[in-house]
C-alpha atoms as a printed R data frame, in Angstrom:
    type eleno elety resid chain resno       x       y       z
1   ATOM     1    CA   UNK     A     1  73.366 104.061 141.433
2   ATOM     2    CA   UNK     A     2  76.377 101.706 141.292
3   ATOM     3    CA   UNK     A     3  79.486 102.572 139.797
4   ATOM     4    CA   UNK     A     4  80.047 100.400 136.648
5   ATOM     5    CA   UNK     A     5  82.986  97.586 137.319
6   ATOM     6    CA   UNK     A     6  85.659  98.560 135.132
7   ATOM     7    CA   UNK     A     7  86.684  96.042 132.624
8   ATOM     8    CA   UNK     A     8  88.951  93.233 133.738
9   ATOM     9    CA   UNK     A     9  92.730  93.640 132.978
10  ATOM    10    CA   UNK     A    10  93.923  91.293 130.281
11  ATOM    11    CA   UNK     A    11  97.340  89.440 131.968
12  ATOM    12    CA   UNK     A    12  99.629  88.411 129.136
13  ATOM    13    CA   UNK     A    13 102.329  85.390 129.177
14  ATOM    14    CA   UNK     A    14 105.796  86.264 129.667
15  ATOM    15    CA   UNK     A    15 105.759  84.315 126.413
16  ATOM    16    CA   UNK     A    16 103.511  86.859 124.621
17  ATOM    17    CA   UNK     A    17 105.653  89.868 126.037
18  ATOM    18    CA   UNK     A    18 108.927  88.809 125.432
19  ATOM    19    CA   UNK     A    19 107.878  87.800 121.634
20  ATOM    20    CA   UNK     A    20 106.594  91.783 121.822
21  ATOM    21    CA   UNK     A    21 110.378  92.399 123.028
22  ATOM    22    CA   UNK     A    22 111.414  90.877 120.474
23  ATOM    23    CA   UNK     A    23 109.131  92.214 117.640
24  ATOM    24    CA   UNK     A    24 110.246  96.030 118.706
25  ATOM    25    CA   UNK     A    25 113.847  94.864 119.003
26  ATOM    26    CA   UNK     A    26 113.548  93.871 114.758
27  ATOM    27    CA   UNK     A    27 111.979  97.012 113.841
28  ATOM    28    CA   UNK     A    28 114.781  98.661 115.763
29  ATOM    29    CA   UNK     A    29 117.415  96.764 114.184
30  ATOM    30    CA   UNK     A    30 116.412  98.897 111.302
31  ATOM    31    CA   UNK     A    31 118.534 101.803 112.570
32  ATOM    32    CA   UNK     A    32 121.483  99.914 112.965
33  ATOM    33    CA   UNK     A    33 121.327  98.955 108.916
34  ATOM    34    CA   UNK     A    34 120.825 102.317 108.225
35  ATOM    35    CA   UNK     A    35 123.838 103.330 109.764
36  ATOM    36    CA   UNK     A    36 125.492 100.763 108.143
37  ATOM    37    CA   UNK     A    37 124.086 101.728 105.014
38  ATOM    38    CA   UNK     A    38 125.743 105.452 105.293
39  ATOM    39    CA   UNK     A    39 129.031 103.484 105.743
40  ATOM    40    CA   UNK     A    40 129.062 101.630 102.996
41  ATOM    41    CA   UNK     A    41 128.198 104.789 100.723
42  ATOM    42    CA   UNK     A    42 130.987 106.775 102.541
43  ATOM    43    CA   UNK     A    43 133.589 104.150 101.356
44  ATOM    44    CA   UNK     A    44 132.475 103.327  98.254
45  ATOM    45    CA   UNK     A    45 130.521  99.796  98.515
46  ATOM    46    CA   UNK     A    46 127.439 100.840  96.502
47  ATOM    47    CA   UNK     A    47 126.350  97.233  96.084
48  ATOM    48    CA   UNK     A    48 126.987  96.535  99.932
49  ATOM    49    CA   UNK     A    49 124.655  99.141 100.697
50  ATOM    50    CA   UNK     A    50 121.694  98.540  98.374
51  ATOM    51    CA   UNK     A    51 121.901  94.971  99.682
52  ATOM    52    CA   UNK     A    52 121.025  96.094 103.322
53  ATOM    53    CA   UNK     A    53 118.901  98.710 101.388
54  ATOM    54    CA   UNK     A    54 117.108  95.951 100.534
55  ATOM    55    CA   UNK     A    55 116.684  94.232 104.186
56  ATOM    56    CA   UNK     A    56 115.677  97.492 105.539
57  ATOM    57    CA   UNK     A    57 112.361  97.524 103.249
58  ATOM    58    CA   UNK     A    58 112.177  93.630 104.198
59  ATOM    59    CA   UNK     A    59 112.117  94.463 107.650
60  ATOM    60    CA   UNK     A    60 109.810  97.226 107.746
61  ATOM    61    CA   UNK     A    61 107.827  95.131 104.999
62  ATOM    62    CA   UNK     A    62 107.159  92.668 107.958
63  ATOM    63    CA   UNK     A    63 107.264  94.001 111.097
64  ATOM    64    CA   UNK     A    64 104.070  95.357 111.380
65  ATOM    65    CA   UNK     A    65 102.388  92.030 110.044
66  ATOM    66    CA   UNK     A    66 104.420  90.608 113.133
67  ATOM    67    CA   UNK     A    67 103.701  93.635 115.940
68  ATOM    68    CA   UNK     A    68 100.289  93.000 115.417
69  ATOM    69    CA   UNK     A    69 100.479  88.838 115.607
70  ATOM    70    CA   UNK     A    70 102.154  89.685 119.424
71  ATOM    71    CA   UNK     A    71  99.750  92.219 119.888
72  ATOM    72    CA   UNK     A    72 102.667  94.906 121.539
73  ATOM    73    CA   UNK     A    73  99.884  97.605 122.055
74  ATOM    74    CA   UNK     A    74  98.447  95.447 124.641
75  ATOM    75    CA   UNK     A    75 101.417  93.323 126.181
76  ATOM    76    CA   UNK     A    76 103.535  96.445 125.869
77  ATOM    77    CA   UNK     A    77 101.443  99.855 126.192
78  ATOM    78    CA   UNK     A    78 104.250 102.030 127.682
79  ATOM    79    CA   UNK     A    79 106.298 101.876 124.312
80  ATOM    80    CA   UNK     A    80 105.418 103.317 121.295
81  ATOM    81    CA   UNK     A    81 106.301 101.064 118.511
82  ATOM    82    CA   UNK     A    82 104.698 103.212 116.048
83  ATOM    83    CA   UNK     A    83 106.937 106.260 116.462
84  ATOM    84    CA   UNK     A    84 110.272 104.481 116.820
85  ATOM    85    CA   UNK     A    85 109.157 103.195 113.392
86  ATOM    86    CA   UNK     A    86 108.796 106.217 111.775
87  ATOM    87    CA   UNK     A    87 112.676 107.102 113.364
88  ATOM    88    CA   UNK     A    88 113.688 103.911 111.698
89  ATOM    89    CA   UNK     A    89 111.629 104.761 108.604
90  ATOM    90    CA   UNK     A    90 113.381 108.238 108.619
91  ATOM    91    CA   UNK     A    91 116.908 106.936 108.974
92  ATOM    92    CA   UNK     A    92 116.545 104.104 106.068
93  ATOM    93    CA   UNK     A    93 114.352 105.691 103.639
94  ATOM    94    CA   UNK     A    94 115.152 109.405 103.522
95  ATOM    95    CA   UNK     A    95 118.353 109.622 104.998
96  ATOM    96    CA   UNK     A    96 120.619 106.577 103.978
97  ATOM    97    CA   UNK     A    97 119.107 107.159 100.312
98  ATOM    98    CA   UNK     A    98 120.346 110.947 100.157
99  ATOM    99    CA   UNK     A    99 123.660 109.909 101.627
100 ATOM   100    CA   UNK     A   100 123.917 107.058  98.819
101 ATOM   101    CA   UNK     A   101 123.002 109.838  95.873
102 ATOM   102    CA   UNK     A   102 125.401 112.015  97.357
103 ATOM   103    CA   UNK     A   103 128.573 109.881  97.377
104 ATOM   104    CA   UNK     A   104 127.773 108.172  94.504
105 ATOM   105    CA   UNK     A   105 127.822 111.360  92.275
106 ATOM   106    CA   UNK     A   106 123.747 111.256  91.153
107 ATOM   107    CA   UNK     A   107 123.590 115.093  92.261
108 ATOM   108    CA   UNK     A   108 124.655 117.695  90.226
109 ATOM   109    CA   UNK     A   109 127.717 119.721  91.700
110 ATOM   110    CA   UNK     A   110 126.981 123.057  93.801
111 ATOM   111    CA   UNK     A   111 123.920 124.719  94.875
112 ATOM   112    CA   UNK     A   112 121.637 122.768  93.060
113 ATOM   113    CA   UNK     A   113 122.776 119.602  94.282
114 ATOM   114    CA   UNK     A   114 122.694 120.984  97.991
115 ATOM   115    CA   UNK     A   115 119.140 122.182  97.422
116 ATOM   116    CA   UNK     A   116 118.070 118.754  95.523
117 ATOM   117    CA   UNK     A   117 119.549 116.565  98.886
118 ATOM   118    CA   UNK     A   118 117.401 119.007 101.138
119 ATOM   119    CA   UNK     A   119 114.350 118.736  99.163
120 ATOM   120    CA   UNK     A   120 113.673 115.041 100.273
121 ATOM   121    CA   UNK     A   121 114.635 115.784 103.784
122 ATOM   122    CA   UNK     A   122 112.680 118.476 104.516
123 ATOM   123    CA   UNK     A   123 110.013 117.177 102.745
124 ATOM   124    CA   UNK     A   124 110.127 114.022 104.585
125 ATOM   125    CA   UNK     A   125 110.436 115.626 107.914
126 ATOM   126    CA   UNK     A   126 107.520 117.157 107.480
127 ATOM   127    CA   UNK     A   127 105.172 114.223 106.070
128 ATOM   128    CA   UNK     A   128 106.588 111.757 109.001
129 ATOM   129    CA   UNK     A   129 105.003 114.470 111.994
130 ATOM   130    CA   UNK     A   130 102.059 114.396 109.814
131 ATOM   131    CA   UNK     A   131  98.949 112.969 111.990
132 ATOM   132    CA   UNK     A   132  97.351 111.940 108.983
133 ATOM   133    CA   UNK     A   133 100.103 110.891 106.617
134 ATOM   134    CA   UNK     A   134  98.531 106.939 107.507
135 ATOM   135    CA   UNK     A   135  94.805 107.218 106.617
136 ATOM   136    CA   UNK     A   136  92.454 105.114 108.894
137 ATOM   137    CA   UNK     A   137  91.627 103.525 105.975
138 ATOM   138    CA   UNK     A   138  95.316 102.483 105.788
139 ATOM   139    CA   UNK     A   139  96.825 104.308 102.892
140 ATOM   140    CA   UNK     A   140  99.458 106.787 102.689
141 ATOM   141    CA   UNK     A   141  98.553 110.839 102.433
142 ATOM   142    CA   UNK     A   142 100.829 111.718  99.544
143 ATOM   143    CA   UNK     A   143 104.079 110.557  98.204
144 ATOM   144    CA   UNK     A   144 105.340 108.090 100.654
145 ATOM   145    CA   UNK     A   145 109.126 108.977 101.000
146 ATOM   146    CA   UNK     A   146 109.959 106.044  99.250
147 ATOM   147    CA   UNK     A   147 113.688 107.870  98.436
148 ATOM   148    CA   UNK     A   148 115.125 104.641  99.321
149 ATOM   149    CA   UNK     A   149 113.783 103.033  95.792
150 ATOM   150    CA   UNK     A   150 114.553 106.387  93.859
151 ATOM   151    CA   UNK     A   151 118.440 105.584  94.825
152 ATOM   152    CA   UNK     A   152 118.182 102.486  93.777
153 ATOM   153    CA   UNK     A   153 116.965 102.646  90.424
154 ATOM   154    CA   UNK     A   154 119.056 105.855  90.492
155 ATOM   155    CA   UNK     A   155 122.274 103.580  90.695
156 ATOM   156    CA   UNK     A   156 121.428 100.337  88.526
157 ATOM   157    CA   UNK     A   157 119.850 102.259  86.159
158 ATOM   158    CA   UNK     A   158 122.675 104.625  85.975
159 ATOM   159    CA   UNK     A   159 120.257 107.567  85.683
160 ATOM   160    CA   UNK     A   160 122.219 111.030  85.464
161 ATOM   161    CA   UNK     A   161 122.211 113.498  87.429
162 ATOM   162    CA   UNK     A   162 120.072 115.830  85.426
163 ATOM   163    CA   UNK     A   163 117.147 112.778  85.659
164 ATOM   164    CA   UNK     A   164 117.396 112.091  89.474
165 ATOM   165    CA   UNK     A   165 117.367 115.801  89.794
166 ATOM   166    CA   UNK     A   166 113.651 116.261  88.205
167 ATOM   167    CA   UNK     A   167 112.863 112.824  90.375
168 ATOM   168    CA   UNK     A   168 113.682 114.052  93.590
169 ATOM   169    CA   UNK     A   169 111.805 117.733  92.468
170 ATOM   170    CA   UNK     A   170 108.471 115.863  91.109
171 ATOM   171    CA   UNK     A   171 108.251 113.342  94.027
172 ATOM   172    CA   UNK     A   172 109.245 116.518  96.916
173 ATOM   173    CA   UNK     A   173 105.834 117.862  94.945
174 ATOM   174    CA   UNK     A   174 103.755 114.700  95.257
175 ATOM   175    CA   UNK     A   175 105.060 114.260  99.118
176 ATOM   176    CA   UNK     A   176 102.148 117.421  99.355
177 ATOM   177    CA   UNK     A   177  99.105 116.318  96.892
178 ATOM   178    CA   UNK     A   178  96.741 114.136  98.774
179 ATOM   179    CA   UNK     A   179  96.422 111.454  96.528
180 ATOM   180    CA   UNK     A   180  95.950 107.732  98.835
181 ATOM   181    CA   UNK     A   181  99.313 105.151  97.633
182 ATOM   182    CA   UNK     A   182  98.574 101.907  98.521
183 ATOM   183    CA   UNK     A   183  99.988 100.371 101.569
184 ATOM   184    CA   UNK     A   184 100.569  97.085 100.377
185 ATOM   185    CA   UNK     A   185 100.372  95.128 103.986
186 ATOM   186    CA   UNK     A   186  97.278  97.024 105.255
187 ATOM   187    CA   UNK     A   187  95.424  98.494 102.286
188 ATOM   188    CA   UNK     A   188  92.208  95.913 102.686
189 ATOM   189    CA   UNK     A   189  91.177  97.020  98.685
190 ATOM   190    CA   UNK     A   190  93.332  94.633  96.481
191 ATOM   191    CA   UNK     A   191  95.459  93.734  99.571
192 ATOM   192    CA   UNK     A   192  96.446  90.288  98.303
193 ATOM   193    CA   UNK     A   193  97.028  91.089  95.072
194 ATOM   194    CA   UNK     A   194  99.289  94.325  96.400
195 ATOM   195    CA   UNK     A   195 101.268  91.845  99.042
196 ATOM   196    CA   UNK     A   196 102.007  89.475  95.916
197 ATOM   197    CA   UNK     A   197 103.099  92.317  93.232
198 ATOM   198    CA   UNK     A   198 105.172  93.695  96.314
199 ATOM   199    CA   UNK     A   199 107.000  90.404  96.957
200 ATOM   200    CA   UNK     A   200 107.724  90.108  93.281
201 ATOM   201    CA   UNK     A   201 108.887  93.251  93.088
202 ATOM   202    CA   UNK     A   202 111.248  92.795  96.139
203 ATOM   203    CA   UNK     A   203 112.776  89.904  94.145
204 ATOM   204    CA   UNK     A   204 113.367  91.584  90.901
205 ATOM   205    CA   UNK     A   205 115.670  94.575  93.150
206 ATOM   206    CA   UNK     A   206 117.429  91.298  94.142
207 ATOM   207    CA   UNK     A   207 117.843  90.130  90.528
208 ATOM   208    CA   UNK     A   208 118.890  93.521  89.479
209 ATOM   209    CA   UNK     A   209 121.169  93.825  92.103
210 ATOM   210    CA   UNK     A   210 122.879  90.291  91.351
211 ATOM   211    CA   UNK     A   211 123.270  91.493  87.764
212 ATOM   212    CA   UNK     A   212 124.473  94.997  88.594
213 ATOM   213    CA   UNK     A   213 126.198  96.864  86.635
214 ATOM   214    CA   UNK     A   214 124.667  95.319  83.290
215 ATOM   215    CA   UNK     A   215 120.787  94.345  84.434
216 ATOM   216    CA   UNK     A   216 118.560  92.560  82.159
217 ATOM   217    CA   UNK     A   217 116.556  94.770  79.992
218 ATOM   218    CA   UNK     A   218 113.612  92.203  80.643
219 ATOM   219    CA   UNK     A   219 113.890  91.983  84.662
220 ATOM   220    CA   UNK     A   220 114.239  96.174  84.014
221 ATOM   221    CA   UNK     A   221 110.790  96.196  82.714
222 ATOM   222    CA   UNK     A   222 108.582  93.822  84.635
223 ATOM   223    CA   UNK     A   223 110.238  95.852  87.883
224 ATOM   224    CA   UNK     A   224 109.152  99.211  86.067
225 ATOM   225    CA   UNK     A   225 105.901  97.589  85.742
226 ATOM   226    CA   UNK     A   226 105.013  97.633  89.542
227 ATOM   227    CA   UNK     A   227 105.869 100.736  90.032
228 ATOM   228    CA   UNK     A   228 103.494 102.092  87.242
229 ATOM   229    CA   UNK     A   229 101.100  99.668  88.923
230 ATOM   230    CA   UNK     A   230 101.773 101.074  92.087
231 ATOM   231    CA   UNK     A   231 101.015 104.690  91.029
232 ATOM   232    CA   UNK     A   232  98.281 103.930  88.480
233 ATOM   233    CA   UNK     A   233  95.983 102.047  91.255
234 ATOM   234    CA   UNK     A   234  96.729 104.972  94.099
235 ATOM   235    CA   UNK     A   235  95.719 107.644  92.079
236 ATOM   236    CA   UNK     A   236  92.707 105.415  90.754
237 ATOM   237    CA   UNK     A   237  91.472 104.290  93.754
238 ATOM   238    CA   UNK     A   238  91.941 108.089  95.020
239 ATOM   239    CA   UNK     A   239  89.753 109.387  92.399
240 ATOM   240    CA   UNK     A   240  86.854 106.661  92.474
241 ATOM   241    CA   UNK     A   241  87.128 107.488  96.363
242 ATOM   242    CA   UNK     A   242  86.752 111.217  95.556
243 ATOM   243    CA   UNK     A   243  83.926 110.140  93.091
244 ATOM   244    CA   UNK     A   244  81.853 108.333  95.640
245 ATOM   245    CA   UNK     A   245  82.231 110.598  98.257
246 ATOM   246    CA   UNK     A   246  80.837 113.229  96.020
247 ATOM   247    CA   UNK     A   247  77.704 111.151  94.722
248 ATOM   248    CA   UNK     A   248  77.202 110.841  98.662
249 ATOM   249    CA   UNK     A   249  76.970 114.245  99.259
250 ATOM   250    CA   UNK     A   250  74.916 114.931  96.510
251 ATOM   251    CA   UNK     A   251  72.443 112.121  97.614
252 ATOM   252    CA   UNK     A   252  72.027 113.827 100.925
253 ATOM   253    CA   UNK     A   253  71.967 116.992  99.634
254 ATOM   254    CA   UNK     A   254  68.757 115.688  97.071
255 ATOM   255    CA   UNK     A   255  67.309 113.393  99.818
């Protein structure tokens, strides 16, 4: 018998490389915001910081969109994009956040406060080395470390420290219950309806962060809105999963 010819390689344009280059080097860029982030809490420019807060989850809101448009898997397969954006990911949303709660006071004072900045961490650390924290039905396996959002409602809201304290405890919990959130630029269920409620949303943290420190009560709500949204149709379409799954199993089970 004659060995099978092995598939032909694909040769990519310099073009369609370089573009991959380029799509890695923006998701990198991510890391240098968050850095920049930390600085800004350090000394004080709270609204400096939420700003590049804010093109951090621009960034990450796109780059996938655009790694998969230059196809790096295939013009690049020695370099994983994937886990240098879950560094990123780890730096901007977990990180940065706790820094900016820290220095701007939304911890309580002692032990508590050290134990409340760990929880999010250590949570996070261990839902990013997770091998099924992305579903391959593209949702996210519990609470998705979205600590980056808690500081910034934390600060324009001008929640105490008593409320971000039970926020940081309940959402540490929900980092470990397997309920399926959304992921707006991949979830195929709802996906354009998700991609337009997320790019509203984006634009109301802009409008609350223009009219910080005295936000409209209106722009308040309708950005409250998507986040009930946001948790109301994960745990919905986690249940009516669970639901049909079940009725599955009972159908084989019968037939």
């Amino acid at each position: 018998m004659q060995d099978q010819a092995a598939p032909p390689v694909e040769n990519f344009s310099w073009r369609l490389r370089l573009a991959g280059a380029a799509v890695h080097l923006y998701t990198a860029s991510g890391s240098v915001l968050g850095l920049l982030i930390v600085l800004a809490a350090i000394e004080g420019h709270v609204e400096t910081a939420l700003w590049l807060v804010l093109a951090t989850l621009f960034i990450d809101g796109t780059d996938g969109m655009l790694a998969r448009r230059a196809r790096v898997k295939q013009t690049i397969p020695w370099f994983d994009g994937a886990r240098m954006d879950d560094i990123v990911d780890y730096l901007t949303y977990v990180f940065a956040p706790v820094v900016l709660l820290w220095t701007t006071d939304r911890l309580p004072g002692g032990a508590i406060g050290w134990v409340l900045a760990a929880l999010p961490l250590l949570a996070s650390c261990y839902q990013f080395c997770r091998v099924d924290a992305k579903t391959d039905d593209h949702y996210f396996l519990g609470f998705p470390s979205y600590w980056n959002v808690v500081a910034f409602y934390a600060i324009v809201l001008d929640v105490g420290t008593t409320g971000v304290g039970i926020a940081l405890a309940v959402l540490t919990v929900l980092v470990f219950v397997p309920v399926k959130y959304v992921y707006p630029s991949r979830t195929r269920l709802l996906r354009s309806l998700n991609l337009a409620l997320a790019a509203t949303w984006l634009v109301s943290y802009a409008v609350l962060l223009v009219q910080y420190p005295d936000p409209h009560p209106v722009v308040v709500v309708l950005s409250l809105a998507y986040l009930a949204y946001y948790f109301g149709v994960s745990t919905w379409l986690t249940v009516a999963g669970s639901r049909r799954r079940a009725g599955s199993a009972e159908a084989v089970q019968r037939g």
